[in-house]
Coordinates of N, CA, C and O in Angstrom, one line a residue:
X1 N 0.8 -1.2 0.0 CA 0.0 0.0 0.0 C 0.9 1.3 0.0 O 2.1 1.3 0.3
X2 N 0.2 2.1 -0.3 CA 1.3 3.4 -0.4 C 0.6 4.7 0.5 O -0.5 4.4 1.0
X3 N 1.1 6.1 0.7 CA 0.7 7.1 1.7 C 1.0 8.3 1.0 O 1.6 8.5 0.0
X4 N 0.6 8.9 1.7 CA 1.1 10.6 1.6 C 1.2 11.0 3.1 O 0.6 10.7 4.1
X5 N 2.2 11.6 2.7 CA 2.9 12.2 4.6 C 3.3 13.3 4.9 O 4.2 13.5 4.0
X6 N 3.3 14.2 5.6 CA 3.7 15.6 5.5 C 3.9 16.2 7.2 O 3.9 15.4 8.1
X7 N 4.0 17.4 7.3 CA 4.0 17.7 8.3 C 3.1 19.5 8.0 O 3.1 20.2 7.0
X8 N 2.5 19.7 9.2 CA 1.5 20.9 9.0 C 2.3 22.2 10.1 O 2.5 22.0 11.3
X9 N 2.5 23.1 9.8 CA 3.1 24.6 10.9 C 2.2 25.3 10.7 O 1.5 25.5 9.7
X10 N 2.2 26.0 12.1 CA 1.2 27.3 12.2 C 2.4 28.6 12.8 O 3.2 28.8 13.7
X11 N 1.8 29.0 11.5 CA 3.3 30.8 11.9 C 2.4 31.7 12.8 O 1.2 31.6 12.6
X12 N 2.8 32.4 13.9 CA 1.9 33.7 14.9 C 0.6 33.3 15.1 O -0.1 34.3 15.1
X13 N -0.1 32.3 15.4 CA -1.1 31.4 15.9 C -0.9 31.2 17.2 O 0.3 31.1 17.6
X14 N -1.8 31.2 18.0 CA -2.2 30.9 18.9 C -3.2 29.6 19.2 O -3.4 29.2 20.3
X15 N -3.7 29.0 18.1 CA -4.4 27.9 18.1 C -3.2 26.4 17.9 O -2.0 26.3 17.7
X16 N -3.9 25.6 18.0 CA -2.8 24.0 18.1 C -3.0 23.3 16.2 O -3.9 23.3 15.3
X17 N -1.9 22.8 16.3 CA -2.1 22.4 15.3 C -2.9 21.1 14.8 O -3.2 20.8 13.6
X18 N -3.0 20.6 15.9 CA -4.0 19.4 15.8 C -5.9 20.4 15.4 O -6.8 19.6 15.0
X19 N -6.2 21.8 15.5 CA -7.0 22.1 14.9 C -7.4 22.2 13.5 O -8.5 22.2 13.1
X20 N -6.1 22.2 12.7 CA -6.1 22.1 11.3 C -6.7 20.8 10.4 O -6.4 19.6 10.6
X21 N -7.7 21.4 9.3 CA -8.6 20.4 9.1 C -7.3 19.9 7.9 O -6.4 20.6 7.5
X22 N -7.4 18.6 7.6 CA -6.2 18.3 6.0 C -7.4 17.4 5.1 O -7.9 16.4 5.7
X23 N -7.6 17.7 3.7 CA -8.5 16.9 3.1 C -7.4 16.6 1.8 O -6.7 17.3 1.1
X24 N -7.9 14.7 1.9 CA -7.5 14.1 0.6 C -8.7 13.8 -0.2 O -9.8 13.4 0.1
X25 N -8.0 14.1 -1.5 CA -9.4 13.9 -2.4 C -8.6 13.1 -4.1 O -7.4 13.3 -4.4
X26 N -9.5 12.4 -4.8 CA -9.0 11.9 -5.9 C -8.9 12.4 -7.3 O -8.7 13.6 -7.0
X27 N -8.9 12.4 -8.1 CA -8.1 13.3 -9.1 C -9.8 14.1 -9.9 O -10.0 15.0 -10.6
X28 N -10.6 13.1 -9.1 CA -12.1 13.7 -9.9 C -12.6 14.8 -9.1 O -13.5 15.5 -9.5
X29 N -11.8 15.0 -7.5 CA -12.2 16.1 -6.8 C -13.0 14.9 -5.5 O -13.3 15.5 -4.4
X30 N -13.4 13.6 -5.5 CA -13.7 12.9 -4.6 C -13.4 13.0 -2.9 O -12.4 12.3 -2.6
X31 N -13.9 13.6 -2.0 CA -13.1 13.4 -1.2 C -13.1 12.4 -0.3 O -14.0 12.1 0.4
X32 N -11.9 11.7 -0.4 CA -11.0 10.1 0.6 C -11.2 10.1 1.4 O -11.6 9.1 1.9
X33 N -11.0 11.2 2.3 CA -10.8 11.3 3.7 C -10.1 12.8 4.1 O -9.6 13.7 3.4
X34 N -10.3 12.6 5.4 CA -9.9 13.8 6.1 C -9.3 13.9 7.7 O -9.8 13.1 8.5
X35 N -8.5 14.6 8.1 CA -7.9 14.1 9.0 C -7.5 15.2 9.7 O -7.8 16.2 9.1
X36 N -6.8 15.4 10.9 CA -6.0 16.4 11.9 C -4.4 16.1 12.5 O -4.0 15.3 13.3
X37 N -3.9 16.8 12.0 CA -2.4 16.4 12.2 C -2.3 15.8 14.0 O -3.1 16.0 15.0
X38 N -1.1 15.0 13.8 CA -1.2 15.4 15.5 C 0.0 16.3 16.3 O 0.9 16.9 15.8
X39 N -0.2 16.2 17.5 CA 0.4 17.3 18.3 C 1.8 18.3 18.0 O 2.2 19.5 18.3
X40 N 2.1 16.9 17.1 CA 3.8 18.0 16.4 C 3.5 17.9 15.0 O 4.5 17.9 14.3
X41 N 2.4 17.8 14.5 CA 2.1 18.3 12.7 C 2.0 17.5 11.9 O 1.8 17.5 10.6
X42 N 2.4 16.5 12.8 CA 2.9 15.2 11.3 C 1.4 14.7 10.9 O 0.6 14.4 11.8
X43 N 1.1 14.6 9.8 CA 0.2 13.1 9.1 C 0.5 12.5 8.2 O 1.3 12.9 7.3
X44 N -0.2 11.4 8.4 CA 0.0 10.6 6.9 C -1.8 9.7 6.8 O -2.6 9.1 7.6
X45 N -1.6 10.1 5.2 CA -2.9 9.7 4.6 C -2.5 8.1 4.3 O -1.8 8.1 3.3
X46 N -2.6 7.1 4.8 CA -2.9 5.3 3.7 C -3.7 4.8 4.5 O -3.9 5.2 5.7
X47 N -4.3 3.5 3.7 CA -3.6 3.1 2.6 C -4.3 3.5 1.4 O -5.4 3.8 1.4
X48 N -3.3 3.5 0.5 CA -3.9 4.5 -1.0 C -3.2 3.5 -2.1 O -2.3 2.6 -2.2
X49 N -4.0 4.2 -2.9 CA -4.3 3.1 -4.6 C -2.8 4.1 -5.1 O -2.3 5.1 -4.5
X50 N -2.4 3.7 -6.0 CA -1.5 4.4 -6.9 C -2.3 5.5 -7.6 O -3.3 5.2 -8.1
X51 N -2.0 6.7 -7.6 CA -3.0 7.7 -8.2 C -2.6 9.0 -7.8 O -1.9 9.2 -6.7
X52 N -2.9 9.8 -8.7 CA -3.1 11.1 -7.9 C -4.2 11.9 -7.4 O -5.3 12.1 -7.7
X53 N -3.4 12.4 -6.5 CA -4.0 13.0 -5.1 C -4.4 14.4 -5.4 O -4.1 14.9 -6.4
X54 N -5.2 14.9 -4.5 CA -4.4 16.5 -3.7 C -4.9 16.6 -2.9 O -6.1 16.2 -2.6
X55 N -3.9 17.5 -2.1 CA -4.4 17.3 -0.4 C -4.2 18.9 -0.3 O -3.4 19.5 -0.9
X56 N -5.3 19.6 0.7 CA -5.2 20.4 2.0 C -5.8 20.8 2.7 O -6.8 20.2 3.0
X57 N -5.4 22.2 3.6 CA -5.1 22.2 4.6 C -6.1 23.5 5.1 O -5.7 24.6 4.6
X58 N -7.2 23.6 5.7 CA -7.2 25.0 6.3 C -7.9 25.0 7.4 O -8.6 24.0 7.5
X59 N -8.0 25.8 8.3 CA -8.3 26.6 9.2 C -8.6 27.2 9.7 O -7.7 27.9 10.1
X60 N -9.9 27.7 10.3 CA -10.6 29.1 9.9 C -9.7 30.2 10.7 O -9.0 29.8 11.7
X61 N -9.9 31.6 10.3 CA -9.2 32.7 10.4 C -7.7 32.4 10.4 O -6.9 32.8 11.3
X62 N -7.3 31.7 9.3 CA -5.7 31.5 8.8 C -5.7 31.3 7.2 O -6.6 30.6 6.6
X63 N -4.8 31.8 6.5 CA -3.9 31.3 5.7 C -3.1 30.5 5.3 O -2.4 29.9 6.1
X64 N -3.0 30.0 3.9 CA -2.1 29.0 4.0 C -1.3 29.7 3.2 O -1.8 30.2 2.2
X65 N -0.2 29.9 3.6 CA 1.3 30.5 2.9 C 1.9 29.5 2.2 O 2.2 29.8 1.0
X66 N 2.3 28.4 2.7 CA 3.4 27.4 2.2 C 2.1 26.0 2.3 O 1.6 25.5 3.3
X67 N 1.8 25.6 0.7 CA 2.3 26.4 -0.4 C 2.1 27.5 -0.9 O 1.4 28.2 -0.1
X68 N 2.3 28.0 -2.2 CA 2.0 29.7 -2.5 C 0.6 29.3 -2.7 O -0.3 30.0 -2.1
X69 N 0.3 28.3 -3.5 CA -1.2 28.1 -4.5 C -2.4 28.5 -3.8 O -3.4 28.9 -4.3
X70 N -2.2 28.3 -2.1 CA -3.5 28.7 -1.4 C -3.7 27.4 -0.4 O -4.5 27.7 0.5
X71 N -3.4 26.6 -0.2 CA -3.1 25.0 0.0 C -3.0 23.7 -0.7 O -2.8 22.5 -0.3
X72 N -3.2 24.0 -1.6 CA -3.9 22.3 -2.6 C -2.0 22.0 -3.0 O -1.1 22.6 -3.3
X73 N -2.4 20.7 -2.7 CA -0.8 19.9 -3.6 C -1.2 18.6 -4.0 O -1.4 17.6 -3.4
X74 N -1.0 19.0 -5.7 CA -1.0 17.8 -6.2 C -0.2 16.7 -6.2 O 1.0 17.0 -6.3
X75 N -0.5 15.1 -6.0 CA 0.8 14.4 -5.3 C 0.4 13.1 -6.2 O -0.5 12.2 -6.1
X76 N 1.1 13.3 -6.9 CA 1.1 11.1 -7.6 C 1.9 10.2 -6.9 O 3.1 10.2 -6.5
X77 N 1.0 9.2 -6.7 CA 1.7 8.5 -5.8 C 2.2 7.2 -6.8 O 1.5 6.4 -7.4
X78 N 3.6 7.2 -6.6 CA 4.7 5.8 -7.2 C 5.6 5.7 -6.4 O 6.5 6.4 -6.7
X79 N 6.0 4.7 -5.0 CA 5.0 4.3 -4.3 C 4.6 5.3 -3.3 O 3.4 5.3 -2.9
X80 N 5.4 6.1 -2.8 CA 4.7 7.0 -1.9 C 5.1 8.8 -1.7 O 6.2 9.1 -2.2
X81 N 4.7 9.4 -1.2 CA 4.8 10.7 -1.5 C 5.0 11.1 0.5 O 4.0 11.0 1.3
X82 N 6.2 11.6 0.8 CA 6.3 12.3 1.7 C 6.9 13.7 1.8 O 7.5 14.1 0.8
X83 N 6.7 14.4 2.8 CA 7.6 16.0 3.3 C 6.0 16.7 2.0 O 6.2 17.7 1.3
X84 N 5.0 16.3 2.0 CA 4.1 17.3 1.2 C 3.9 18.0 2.8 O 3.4 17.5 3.8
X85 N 4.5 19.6 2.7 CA 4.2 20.1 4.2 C 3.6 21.6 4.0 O 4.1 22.2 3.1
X86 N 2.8 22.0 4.7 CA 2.2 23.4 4.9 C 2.0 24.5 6.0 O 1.5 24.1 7.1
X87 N 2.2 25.5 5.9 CA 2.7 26.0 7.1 C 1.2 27.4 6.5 O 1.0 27.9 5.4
X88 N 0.3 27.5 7.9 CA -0.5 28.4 8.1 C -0.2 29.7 9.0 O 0.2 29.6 10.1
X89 N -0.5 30.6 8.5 CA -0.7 32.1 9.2 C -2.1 32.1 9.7 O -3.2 31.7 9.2
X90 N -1.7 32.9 11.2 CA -2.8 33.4 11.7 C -3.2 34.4 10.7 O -2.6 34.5 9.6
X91 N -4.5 35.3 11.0 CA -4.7 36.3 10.0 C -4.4 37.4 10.7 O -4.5 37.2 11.9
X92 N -4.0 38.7 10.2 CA -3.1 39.4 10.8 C -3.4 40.8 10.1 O -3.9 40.6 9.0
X93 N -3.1 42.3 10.5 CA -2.6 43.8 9.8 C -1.3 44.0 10.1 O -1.0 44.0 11.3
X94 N -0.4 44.3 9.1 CA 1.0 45.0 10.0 C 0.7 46.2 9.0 O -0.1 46.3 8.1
X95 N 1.7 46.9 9.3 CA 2.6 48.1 8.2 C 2.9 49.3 9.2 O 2.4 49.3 10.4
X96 N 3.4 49.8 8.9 CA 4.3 51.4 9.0 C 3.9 52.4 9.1 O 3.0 52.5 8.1
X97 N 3.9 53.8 9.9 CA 3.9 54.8 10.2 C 4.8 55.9 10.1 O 5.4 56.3 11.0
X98 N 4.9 56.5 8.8 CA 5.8 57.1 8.0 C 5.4 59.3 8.6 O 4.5 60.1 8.2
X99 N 6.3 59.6 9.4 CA 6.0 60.9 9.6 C 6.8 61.7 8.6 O 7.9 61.3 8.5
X100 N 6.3 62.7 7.8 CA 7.3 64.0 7.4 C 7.7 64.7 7.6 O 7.7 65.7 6.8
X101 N 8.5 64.5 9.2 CA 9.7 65.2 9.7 C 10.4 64.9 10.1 O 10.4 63.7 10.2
X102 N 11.5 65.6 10.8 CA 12.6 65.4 11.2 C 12.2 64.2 12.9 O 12.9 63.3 13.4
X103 N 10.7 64.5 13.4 CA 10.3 64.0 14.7 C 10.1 62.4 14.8 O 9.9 61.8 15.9
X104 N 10.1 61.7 13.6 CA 10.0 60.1 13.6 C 8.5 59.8 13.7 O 7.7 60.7 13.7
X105 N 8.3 58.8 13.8 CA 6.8 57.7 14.4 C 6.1 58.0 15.8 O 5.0 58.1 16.3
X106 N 7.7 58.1 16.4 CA 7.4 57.8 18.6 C 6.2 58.7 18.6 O 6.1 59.7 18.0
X107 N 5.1 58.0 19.5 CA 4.2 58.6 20.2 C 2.9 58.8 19.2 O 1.8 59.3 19.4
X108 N 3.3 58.1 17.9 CA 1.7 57.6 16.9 C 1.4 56.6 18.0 O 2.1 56.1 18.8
X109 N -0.4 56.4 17.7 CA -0.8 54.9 18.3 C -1.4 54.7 17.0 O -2.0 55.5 16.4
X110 N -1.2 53.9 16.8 CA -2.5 53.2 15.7 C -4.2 52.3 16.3 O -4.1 51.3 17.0
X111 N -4.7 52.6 16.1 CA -6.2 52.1 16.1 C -6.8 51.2 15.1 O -6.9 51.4 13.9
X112 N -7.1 50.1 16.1 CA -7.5 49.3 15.5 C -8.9 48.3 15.7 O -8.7 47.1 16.1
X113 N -10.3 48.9 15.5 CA -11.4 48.7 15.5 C -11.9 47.7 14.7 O -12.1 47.8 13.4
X114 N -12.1 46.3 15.8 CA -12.2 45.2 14.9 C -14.2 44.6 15.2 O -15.2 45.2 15.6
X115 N -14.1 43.4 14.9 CA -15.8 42.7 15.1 C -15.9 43.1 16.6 O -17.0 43.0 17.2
X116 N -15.1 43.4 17.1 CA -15.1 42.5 19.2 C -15.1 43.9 19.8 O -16.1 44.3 20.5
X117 N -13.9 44.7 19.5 CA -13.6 46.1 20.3 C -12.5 46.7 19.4 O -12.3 46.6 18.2
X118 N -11.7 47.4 20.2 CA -10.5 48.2 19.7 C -9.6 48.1 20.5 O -9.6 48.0 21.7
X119 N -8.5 48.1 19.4 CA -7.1 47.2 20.0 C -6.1 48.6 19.7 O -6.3 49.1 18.6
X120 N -5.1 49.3 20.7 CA -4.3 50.4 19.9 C -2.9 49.9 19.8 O -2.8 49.0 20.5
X121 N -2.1 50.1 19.3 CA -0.9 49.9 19.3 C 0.2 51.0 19.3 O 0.0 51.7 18.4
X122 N 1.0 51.4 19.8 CA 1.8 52.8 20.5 C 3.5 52.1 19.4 O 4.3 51.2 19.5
X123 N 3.3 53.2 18.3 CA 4.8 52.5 18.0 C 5.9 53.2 18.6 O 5.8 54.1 19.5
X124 N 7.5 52.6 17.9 CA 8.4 53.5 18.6 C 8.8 53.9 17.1 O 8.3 53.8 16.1
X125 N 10.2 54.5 17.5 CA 10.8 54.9 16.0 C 10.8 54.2 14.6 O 10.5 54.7 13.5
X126 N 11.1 53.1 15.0 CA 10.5 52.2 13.5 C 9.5 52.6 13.0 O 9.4 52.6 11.7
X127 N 8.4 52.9 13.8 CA 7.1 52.8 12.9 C 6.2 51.9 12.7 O 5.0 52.0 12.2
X128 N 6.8 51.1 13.1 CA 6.2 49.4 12.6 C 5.3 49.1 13.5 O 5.6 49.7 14.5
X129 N 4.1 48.3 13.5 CA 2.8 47.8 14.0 C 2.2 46.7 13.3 O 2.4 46.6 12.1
X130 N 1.4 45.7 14.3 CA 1.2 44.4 14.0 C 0.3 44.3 15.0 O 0.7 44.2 16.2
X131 N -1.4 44.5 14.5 CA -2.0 43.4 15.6 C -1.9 42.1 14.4 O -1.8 42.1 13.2
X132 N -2.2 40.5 15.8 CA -2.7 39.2 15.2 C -2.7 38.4 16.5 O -2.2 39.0 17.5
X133 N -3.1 37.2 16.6 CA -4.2 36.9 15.8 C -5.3 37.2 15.5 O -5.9 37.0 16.5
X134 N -6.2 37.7 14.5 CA -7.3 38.3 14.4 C -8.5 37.5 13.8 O -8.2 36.7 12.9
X135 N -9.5 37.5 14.1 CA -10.9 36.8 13.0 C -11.1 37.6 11.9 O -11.1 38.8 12.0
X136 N -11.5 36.9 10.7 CA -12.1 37.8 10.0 C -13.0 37.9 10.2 O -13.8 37.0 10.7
X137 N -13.5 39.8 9.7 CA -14.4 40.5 9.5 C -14.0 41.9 8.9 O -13.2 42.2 8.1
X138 N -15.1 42.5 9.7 CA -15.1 43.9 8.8 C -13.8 44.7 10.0 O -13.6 44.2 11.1
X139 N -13.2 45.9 9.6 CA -12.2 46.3 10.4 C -12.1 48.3 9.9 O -12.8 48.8 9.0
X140 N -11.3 48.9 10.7 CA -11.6 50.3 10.6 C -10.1 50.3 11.3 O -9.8 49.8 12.5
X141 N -9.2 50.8 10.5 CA -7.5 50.9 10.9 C -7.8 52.8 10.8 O -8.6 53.4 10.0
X142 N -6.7 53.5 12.1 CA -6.6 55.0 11.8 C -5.6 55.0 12.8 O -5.4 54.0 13.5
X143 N -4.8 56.1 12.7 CA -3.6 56.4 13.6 C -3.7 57.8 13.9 O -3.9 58.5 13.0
X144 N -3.7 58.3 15.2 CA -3.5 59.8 15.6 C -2.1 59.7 16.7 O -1.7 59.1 17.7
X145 N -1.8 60.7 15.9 CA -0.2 61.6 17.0 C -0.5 63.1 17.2 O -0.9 63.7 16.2
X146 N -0.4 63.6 18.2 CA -0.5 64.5 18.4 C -0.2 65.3 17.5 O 0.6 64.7 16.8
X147 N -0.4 66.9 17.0 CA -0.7 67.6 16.3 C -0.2 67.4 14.8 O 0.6 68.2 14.4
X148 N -0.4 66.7 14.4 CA -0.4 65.9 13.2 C -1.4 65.2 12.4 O -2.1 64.3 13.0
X149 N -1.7 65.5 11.3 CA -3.0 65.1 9.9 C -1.8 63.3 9.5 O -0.6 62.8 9.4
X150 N -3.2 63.2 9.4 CA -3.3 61.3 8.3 C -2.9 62.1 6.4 O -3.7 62.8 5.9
X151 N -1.8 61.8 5.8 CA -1.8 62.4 4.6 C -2.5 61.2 4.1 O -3.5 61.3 3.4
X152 N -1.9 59.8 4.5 CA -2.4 58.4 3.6 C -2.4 57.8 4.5 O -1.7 57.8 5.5
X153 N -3.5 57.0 4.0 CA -4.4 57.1 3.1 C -5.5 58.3 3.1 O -5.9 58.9 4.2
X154 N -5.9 58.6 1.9 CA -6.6 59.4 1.7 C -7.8 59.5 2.6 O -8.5 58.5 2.2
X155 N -8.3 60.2 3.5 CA -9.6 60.0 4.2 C -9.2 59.9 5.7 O -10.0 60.0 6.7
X156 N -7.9 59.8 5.7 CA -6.9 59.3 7.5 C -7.5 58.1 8.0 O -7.8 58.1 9.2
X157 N -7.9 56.5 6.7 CA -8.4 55.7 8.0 C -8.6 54.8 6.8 O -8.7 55.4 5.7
X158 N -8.8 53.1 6.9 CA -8.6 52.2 5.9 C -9.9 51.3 6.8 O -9.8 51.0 8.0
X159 N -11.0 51.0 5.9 CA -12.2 50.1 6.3 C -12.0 49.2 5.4 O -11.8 49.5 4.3
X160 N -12.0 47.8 6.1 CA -12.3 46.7 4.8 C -12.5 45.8 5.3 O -12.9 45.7 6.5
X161 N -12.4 44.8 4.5 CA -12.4 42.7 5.0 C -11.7 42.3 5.2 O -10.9 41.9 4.4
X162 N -11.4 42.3 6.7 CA -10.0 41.0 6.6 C -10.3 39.5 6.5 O -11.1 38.9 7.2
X163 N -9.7 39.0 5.4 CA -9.8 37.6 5.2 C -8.7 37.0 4.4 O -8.9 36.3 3.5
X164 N -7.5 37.4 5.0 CA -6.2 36.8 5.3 C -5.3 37.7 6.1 O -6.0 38.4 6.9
X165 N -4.0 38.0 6.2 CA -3.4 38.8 6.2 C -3.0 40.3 5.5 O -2.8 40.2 4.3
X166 N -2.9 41.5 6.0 CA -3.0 42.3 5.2 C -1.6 43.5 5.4 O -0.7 43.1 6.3
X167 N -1.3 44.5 4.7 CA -0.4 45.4 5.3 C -1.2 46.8 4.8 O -1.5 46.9 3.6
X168 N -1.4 47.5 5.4 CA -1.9 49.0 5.2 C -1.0 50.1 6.1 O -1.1 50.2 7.3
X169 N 0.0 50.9 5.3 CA 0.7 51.9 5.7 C 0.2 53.5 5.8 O -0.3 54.0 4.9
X170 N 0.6 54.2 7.3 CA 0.1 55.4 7.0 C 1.4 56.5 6.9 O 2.5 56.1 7.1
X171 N 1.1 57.9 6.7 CA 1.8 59.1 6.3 C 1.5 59.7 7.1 O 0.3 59.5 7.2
X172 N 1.8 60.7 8.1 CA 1.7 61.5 9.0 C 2.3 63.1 8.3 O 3.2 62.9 7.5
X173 N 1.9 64.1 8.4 CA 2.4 65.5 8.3 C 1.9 66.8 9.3 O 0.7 67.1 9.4
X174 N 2.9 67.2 9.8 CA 2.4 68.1 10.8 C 1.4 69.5 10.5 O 1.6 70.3 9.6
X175 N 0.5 69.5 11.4 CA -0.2 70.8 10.9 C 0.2 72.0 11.0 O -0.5 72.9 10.5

């Protein structure tokens, strides 16, 4: 008999990886079976006919990064197929806080108004911000620093769907 075997990663998660659903299905789109990695990610699908496969992997409010395609991997099996592995992202906002002066980021917070409440984040000089893990939904990103305008995005504030990971950068200019 032959298998398919892999091992499953979750990047900035907070969930286990034994929650990840993995579906095998047959070249007509049939699905074989279905399964949950266990505690350190490994699975393996047999016993299996000679054929090809494809298998994946998801999650709700994650990502599948690796591979790029979204999760699906096609696998022919002669006799067996191992290391098919995938690694999920929580879902996530980062990006940057760009001021136009000499004064840097220090002392922006960014705001971040999700399904639940609002979450702020205080950067330092980098600029850089990251909430995650996050659920998708609807969301409302804005940043205030004291006496200083939102140049960008246009409107000082980004509404949308998160339903993966995202990056939305802002521009600060003093008034």
């Amino acid at each position: 008999t032959y298998s398919i075997s892999g091992k499953v990663t979750l990047w900035q998660s907070q969930d286990s990886v034994t929650q990840v659903t993995l579906t095998l299905k047959d070249s007509s789109e049939t699905v074989i079976d279905t399964k949950s990695p266990s505690p350190d990610g490994k699975y393996k699908f047999h016993p299996l006919l000679p054929g090809t496969y494809s298998v994946t992997a998801s999650l709700e409010n994650h990502t599948v990064i690796t591979p790029k395609d979204g999760g699906g991997i096609n696998v022919v099996i002669s006799p067996n197929a191992s290391n098919i592995n995938f690694t999920l992202a929580a879902y996530s906002i980062s990006g940057t806080v760009k001021v136009m002066d000499y004064s840097g980021p220090s002392g922006a917070v960014v705001y971040c108004q999700t399904p639940t409440g609002t979450l702020q984040y205080s950067v330092d000089n980098s600029g850089k911000f990251r909430f995650y893990p996050l659920p998708a939904g609807q969301y409302r990103l804005w940043v205030e620093k004291n006496n200083y305008d939102t140049t960008s995005p246009a409107g000082g504030e980004y509404v949308f769907d998160l339903a993966s990971w995202t990056t939305k950068n802002f521009t600060l200019k003093k008034r």
